Amino acid sequence: MVHDPRLSAPLLHWFAASRRALPWRDGHDPYRVWLSEVMLQQTQMERGVDYFLRFTRRFPDLASLAAADEAEVLRLWEGLGYYRRARNLHLAARLMVERHGGRVPDDREALRALPGVGDYTAGAVLAIAYNRDEPAVDANAERVLARLHDVADSPRDAKGRRLFRELALGITPPGRAREAVQAVMELGALVCTPRAPRCEACPLSGECRALAAGVVLERPVLPGQARVTPIGMGTAVIRHRGLVFVQRRLDRGVWGGLWEFPGGQMEPGEHPRDTARREVREETGFEVEIRDKLAVIRHAYTRYRVTMHAFLAGFPEDSDPPEPVLTAAQEWRWTSLEGLAGLTLPAPMRELAQAMARDPRFAG
Ligand code: SF4
């Protein structure tokens, strides 16, 4: 994925101002970076900081850790749990002394060959310690990226992992992986939190697709939640004298309070063209003619995969429209295509508006 400065510039700016002062962030000593990454797995930050400080006072470098007794390493680890991690840490330190001249290696394969170093830890060491353009996607980064790009795929299977690595690179300016990797994770830890994200304070809120679609708390979709139900929709773009009809939904449901073109879910066996006509009648009282197919928009929402069939529609012989009788919306208006830009639309409706802007039938 090509790097997108619209995402990375505000993110890095925010990180420069908001980053926490953490002990492993003084300098980029690969030993301290690797140690912090191993220690912080499944450990709360405050606890991790205390242990890191104790550990590095006793073992200030790789050589001192490699030379230590395993019993002493375990004693200093006591209380952090997952003792296998401590054993792996100690063994990895010894291997780095034996095989890598006492250095933390700077290539992915050599790192991955060390005990306790998975894909994420290898990426974090390469990016943070060596400033290599490598992705490192932990749970915080997964959450930020899934929300930012409104990804309905799980980040935990092979396809999802590839996708999330690509998305992580898309927010990394070449040569600045050290900051970008930490910035995404920091945003996930401080702002884009699991249950109470502070979108109003987020430097990426203007670009965030999950926020625009109202599905923030449903991202990321983790394994077990990924069963998908297909939904077909018929939607009508009613045109009259160069303007299109939109309505603002009632404040409930997934699209509550957002603007849309009238339409709805297809009933079993129903053609989307008939759905569009029926939904317009039910939602506005309008009797419209459904004309050409305009676009097919596909979008994944929570557990649903929506296929929206959009049609051009109009009043018979372009007669003047009556006043609508709204049943699913609180407000309506006739607007130009340019006017749509100022309205908050759910993601598939925004895609439809973009398709209309490109469509020669709307030119002029
Ligand atoms: S706008 Fe909200 S959901 Fe989107 S990245 Fe920022 S904090 Fe996360």
Short mmCIF file of C-alpha atoms in Angstrom, two decimals, residues 17-292:
data_model
loop_
_atom_site.label_atom_id
_atom_site.label_comp_id
_atom_site.label_asym_id
_atom_site.label_seq_id
_atom_site.Cartn_x
_atom_site.Cartn_y
_atom_site.Cartn_z
CA ALA A 17 3.21 16.40 21.28
CA SER A 18 1.53 13.56 23.18
CA ARG A 19 3.98 10.68 23.51
CA ARG A 20 4.51 9.34 27.00
CA ALA A 21 8.03 9.47 28.42
CA LEU A 22 8.80 5.76 28.83
CA PRO A 23 12.19 4.49 30.00
CA TRP A 24 12.92 2.51 26.81
CA ARG A 25 12.24 5.59 24.74
CA ASP A 26 15.48 7.35 25.86
CA GLY A 27 17.51 6.44 22.81
CA HIS A 28 16.81 3.38 20.69
CA ASP A 29 19.14 0.81 22.20
CA PRO A 30 18.07 -2.44 20.48
CA TYR A 31 18.53 -4.41 23.71
CA ARG A 32 16.18 -2.11 25.63
CA VAL A 33 13.67 -2.04 22.77
CA TRP A 34 13.61 -5.84 22.53
CA LEU A 35 13.39 -6.23 26.34
CA SER A 36 10.52 -3.75 26.61
CA GLU A 37 8.59 -5.48 23.84
CA VAL A 38 8.93 -8.89 25.48
CA MET A 39 8.12 -7.55 28.96
CA LEU A 40 5.06 -5.59 27.91
CA GLN A 41 3.28 -8.50 26.24
CA GLN A 42 0.24 -9.26 28.39
CA THR A 43 1.42 -6.76 31.03
CA GLN A 44 -0.09 -3.44 32.06
CA MET A 45 2.06 -0.45 31.22
CA GLU A 46 2.70 0.80 34.81
CA ARG A 47 3.69 -2.63 36.00
CA GLY A 48 5.83 -3.13 32.89
CA VAL A 49 7.72 0.12 33.59
CA ASP A 50 8.58 -0.93 37.18
CA TYR A 51 9.84 -4.32 36.04
CA PHE A 52 11.77 -2.83 33.16
CA LEU A 53 13.59 -0.42 35.49
CA ARG A 54 14.46 -3.17 37.98
CA PHE A 55 15.56 -5.50 35.21
CA THR A 56 17.77 -2.99 33.42
CA ARG A 57 19.39 -1.86 36.69
CA ARG A 58 20.54 -5.43 37.23
CA PHE A 59 21.08 -6.34 33.53
CA PRO A 60 22.03 -3.12 31.73
CA ASP A 61 23.01 -4.89 28.52
CA LEU A 62 22.70 -8.10 26.58
CA ALA A 63 26.02 -9.49 27.90
CA SER A 64 24.98 -9.15 31.55
CA LEU A 65 21.62 -10.84 30.90
CA ALA A 66 23.23 -13.67 28.93
CA ALA A 67 25.76 -14.28 31.73
CA ALA A 68 23.13 -14.38 34.50
CA ASP A 69 21.83 -17.48 36.27
CA GLU A 70 18.40 -18.48 35.09
CA ALA A 71 17.25 -18.50 38.72
CA GLU A 72 18.11 -14.85 39.10
CA VAL A 73 16.32 -13.90 35.87
CA LEU A 74 13.21 -15.72 37.09
CA ARG A 75 13.41 -14.04 40.48
CA LEU A 76 13.47 -10.58 38.91
CA TRP A 77 10.59 -11.62 36.64
CA GLU A 78 8.52 -12.86 39.58
CA GLY A 79 5.03 -11.39 39.58
CA LEU A 80 4.94 -10.77 35.82
CA GLY A 81 3.64 -14.28 35.14
CA TYR A 82 4.17 -16.27 31.97
CA TYR A 83 7.54 -17.56 33.13
CA ARG A 84 8.16 -19.14 29.79
CA ARG A 85 8.68 -15.64 28.48
CA ALA A 86 11.46 -15.09 31.04
CA ARG A 87 13.14 -18.36 30.11
CA ASN A 88 12.89 -17.51 26.42
CA LEU A 89 14.27 -14.05 27.08
CA HIS A 90 17.28 -15.47 28.85
CA LEU A 91 17.88 -18.12 26.21
CA ALA A 92 17.52 -15.55 23.41
CA ALA A 93 20.12 -13.31 25.13
CA ARG A 94 22.54 -16.24 25.20
CA LEU A 95 21.93 -17.05 21.56
CA MET A 96 22.49 -13.44 20.55
CA VAL A 97 25.84 -13.49 22.35
CA GLU A 98 26.81 -16.84 20.78
CA ARG A 99 25.53 -16.28 17.24
CA HIS A 100 25.25 -12.54 16.68
CA GLY A 101 28.33 -11.13 18.40
CA GLY A 102 26.33 -9.86 21.37
CA ARG A 103 23.99 -7.73 19.21
CA VAL A 104 20.27 -7.85 18.69
CA PRO A 105 20.08 -8.87 15.01
CA ASP A 106 18.71 -6.42 12.50
CA ASP A 107 17.02 -8.80 10.11
CA ARG A 108 13.61 -10.37 10.41
CA GLU A 109 14.64 -13.95 9.83
CA ALA A 110 17.39 -13.92 12.45
CA LEU A 111 15.05 -12.26 14.94
CA ARG A 112 12.25 -14.73 14.27
CA ALA A 113 14.67 -17.60 14.90
CA LEU A 114 15.11 -16.43 18.53
CA PRO A 115 12.88 -17.98 21.19
CA GLY A 116 9.93 -15.81 22.18
CA VAL A 117 10.22 -13.50 19.15
CA GLY A 118 7.10 -13.56 16.99
CA ASP A 119 6.20 -11.55 13.94
CA TYR A 120 5.08 -8.53 15.94
CA THR A 121 8.18 -8.38 18.19
CA ALA A 122 10.51 -8.77 15.19
CA GLY A 123 8.74 -5.91 13.39
CA ALA A 124 8.80 -3.69 16.49
CA VAL A 125 12.55 -4.22 17.01
CA LEU A 126 13.32 -3.55 13.34
CA ALA A 127 11.17 -0.43 13.19
CA ILE A 128 11.84 1.10 16.60
CA ALA A 129 15.48 0.11 17.19
CA TYR A 130 16.74 0.16 13.61
CA ASN A 131 14.21 2.48 11.96
CA ARG A 132 13.55 -0.03 9.18
CA ASP A 133 10.36 0.42 7.16
CA GLU A 134 8.78 -2.67 8.70
CA PRO A 135 5.24 -3.02 10.01
CA ALA A 136 4.57 -3.97 13.64
CA VAL A 137 0.91 -4.61 14.37
CA ASP A 138 -0.03 -5.28 17.99
CA ALA A 139 -3.58 -5.23 19.41
CA ASN A 140 -3.52 -1.41 19.74
CA ALA A 141 -2.40 -0.95 16.15
CA GLU A 142 -4.96 -3.52 14.95
CA ARG A 143 -7.73 -1.52 16.57
CA VAL A 144 -6.60 1.83 15.15
CA LEU A 145 -6.13 0.46 11.63
CA ALA A 146 -9.38 -1.54 11.64
CA ARG A 147 -11.31 1.58 12.65
CA LEU A 148 -9.47 4.03 10.46
CA HIS A 149 -10.10 1.91 7.34
CA ASP A 150 -13.36 0.32 8.57
CA VAL A 151 -12.03 -3.21 8.03
CA ALA A 152 -14.56 -5.97 8.64
CA ASP A 153 -12.01 -8.79 8.15
CA SER A 154 -10.37 -10.34 11.18
CA PRO A 155 -6.75 -9.19 11.58
CA ARG A 156 -5.83 -12.59 13.02
CA ASP A 157 -5.95 -14.96 10.04
CA ALA A 158 -3.33 -15.14 7.28
CA LYS A 159 -5.24 -12.87 4.88
CA GLY A 160 -6.04 -10.35 7.62
CA ARG A 161 -2.44 -10.29 8.84
CA ARG A 162 -1.24 -9.45 5.33
CA LEU A 163 -3.87 -6.73 4.98
CA PHE A 164 -3.05 -5.14 8.34
CA ARG A 165 0.68 -5.16 7.58
CA GLU A 166 -0.12 -3.32 4.34
CA LEU A 167 -2.32 -0.81 6.17
CA ALA A 168 0.43 -0.26 8.74
CA LEU A 169 2.90 0.53 5.95
CA GLY A 170 0.35 2.92 4.46
CA ILE A 171 0.65 5.12 7.54
CA THR A 172 4.47 4.93 7.67
CA PRO A 173 6.40 7.61 5.79
CA PRO A 174 9.54 6.02 4.29
CA GLY A 175 12.44 6.41 6.70
CA ARG A 176 10.23 7.26 9.69
CA ALA A 177 9.07 3.82 10.83
CA ARG A 178 10.53 4.39 14.30
CA GLU A 179 8.05 7.15 15.04
CA ALA A 180 5.15 5.85 12.94
CA VAL A 181 5.03 2.40 14.55
CA GLN A 182 5.11 3.88 18.05
CA ALA A 183 2.61 6.59 17.12
CA VAL A 184 -0.06 4.13 15.93
CA MET A 185 0.32 2.00 19.05
CA GLU A 186 0.33 5.09 21.29
CA LEU A 187 -2.86 6.35 19.66
CA GLY A 188 -4.47 2.96 20.34
CA ALA A 189 -3.31 3.05 23.97
CA LEU A 190 -4.30 6.66 24.75
CA VAL A 191 -7.11 7.73 22.39
CA CYS A 192 -8.50 4.91 20.25
CA THR A 193 -9.14 2.68 23.26
CA PRO A 194 -11.28 -0.49 23.07
CA ARG A 195 -14.48 0.61 24.78
CA ALA A 196 -14.30 4.40 25.14
CA PRO A 197 -12.39 5.88 22.21
CA ARG A 198 -11.99 9.66 22.38
CA CYS A 199 -12.67 10.38 18.73
CA GLU A 200 -13.15 14.07 19.46
CA ALA A 201 -9.48 14.24 20.52
CA CYS A 202 -8.19 12.04 17.70
CA PRO A 203 -5.86 13.53 15.08
CA LEU A 204 -7.31 11.11 12.49
CA SER A 205 -11.02 11.67 13.10
CA GLY A 206 -11.46 13.50 9.78
CA GLU A 207 -10.19 10.43 7.89
CA CYS A 208 -11.71 7.69 10.05
CA ARG A 209 -14.13 5.50 8.11
CA ALA A 210 -15.52 3.60 11.08
CA LEU A 211 -16.36 6.92 12.73
CA ALA A 212 -18.14 8.12 9.58
CA ALA A 213 -20.06 4.85 9.32
CA GLY A 214 -20.97 4.76 13.04
CA VAL A 215 -19.30 1.37 13.64
CA VAL A 216 -16.33 2.33 15.82
CA LEU A 217 -17.10 -0.07 18.66
CA GLU A 218 -17.61 -2.92 16.21
CA ARG A 219 -14.05 -2.71 14.90
CA PRO A 220 -11.87 -4.70 14.88
CA VAL A 221 -13.82 -7.85 14.10
CA LEU A 222 -11.97 -10.59 15.96
CA PRO A 223 -12.12 -14.34 15.26
CA GLY A 224 -15.42 -15.85 16.25
CA GLN A 225 -17.24 -12.60 15.46
CA ALA A 226 -16.56 -12.85 11.75
CA ARG A 227 -19.65 -14.79 10.61
CA VAL A 228 -21.08 -12.71 7.82
CA THR A 229 -24.70 -12.35 6.73
CA PRO A 230 -25.28 -11.00 3.20
CA ILE A 231 -27.92 -8.27 2.85
CA GLY A 232 -29.29 -6.89 -0.43
CA MET A 233 -30.65 -3.36 -0.64
CA GLY A 234 -32.53 -1.33 -3.22
CA THR A 235 -31.97 2.44 -3.14
CA ALA A 236 -33.42 5.27 -5.22
CA VAL A 237 -31.68 8.48 -6.19
CA ILE A 238 -34.72 10.60 -7.03
CA ARG A 239 -33.77 13.42 -9.36
CA HIS A 240 -35.78 16.53 -10.06
CA ARG A 241 -34.56 19.63 -11.89
CA GLY A 242 -30.89 18.84 -11.25
CA LEU A 243 -31.38 18.20 -7.52
CA VAL A 244 -31.57 14.89 -5.62
CA PHE A 245 -33.76 13.94 -2.68
CA VAL A 246 -32.14 13.03 0.64
CA GLN A 247 -33.54 12.41 4.09
CA ARG A 248 -32.01 12.37 7.56
CA ARG A 249 -32.83 9.18 9.42
CA LEU A 250 -34.44 9.00 12.84
CA ASP A 251 -31.89 8.91 15.67
CA ARG A 252 -31.91 5.14 16.13
CA GLY A 253 -30.43 2.14 14.38
CA VAL A 254 -27.08 1.80 12.61
CA TRP A 255 -27.52 4.86 10.43
CA GLY A 256 -29.34 6.92 13.10
CA GLY A 257 -29.17 10.67 12.45
CA LEU A 258 -27.32 10.27 9.13
CA TRP A 259 -28.43 11.44 5.67
CA GLU A 260 -29.32 8.93 2.97
CA PHE A 261 -31.14 8.32 -0.27
CA PRO A 262 -34.38 6.46 0.46
CA GLY A 263 -34.23 2.70 0.15
CA GLY A 264 -34.02 -0.44 2.22
CA GLN A 265 -33.57 -4.15 2.50
CA MET A 266 -34.80 -6.47 -0.25
CA GLU A 267 -37.51 -8.92 0.74
CA PRO A 268 -37.05 -12.59 -0.23
CA GLY A 269 -37.47 -12.97 -4.00
CA GLU A 270 -37.85 -9.23 -4.56
CA HIS A 271 -35.99 -7.50 -7.39
CA PRO A 272 -33.93 -4.56 -6.08
CA ARG A 273 -35.75 -2.24 -8.50
CA ASP A 274 -39.05 -3.17 -6.80
CA THR A 275 -37.44 -2.78 -3.39
CA ALA A 276 -36.36 0.75 -4.28
CA ARG A 277 -39.89 1.70 -5.46
CA ARG A 278 -41.57 0.10 -2.41
CA GLU A 279 -39.15 1.67 0.08
CA VAL A 280 -39.58 5.13 -1.43
CA ARG A 281 -43.35 4.76 -1.14
CA GLU A 282 -43.14 3.53 2.48
CA GLU A 283 -40.59 6.08 3.63
CA THR A 284 -41.79 9.23 1.80
CA GLY A 285 -45.19 8.56 0.24
CA PHE A 286 -43.68 9.40 -3.20
CA GLU A 287 -44.80 7.38 -6.24
CA VAL A 288 -41.69 7.41 -8.42
CA GLU A 289 -40.55 5.78 -11.63
CA ILE A 290 -37.45 3.66 -11.22
CA ARG A 291 -35.21 4.27 -14.22
CA ASP A 292 -31.62 3.23 -15.00
#
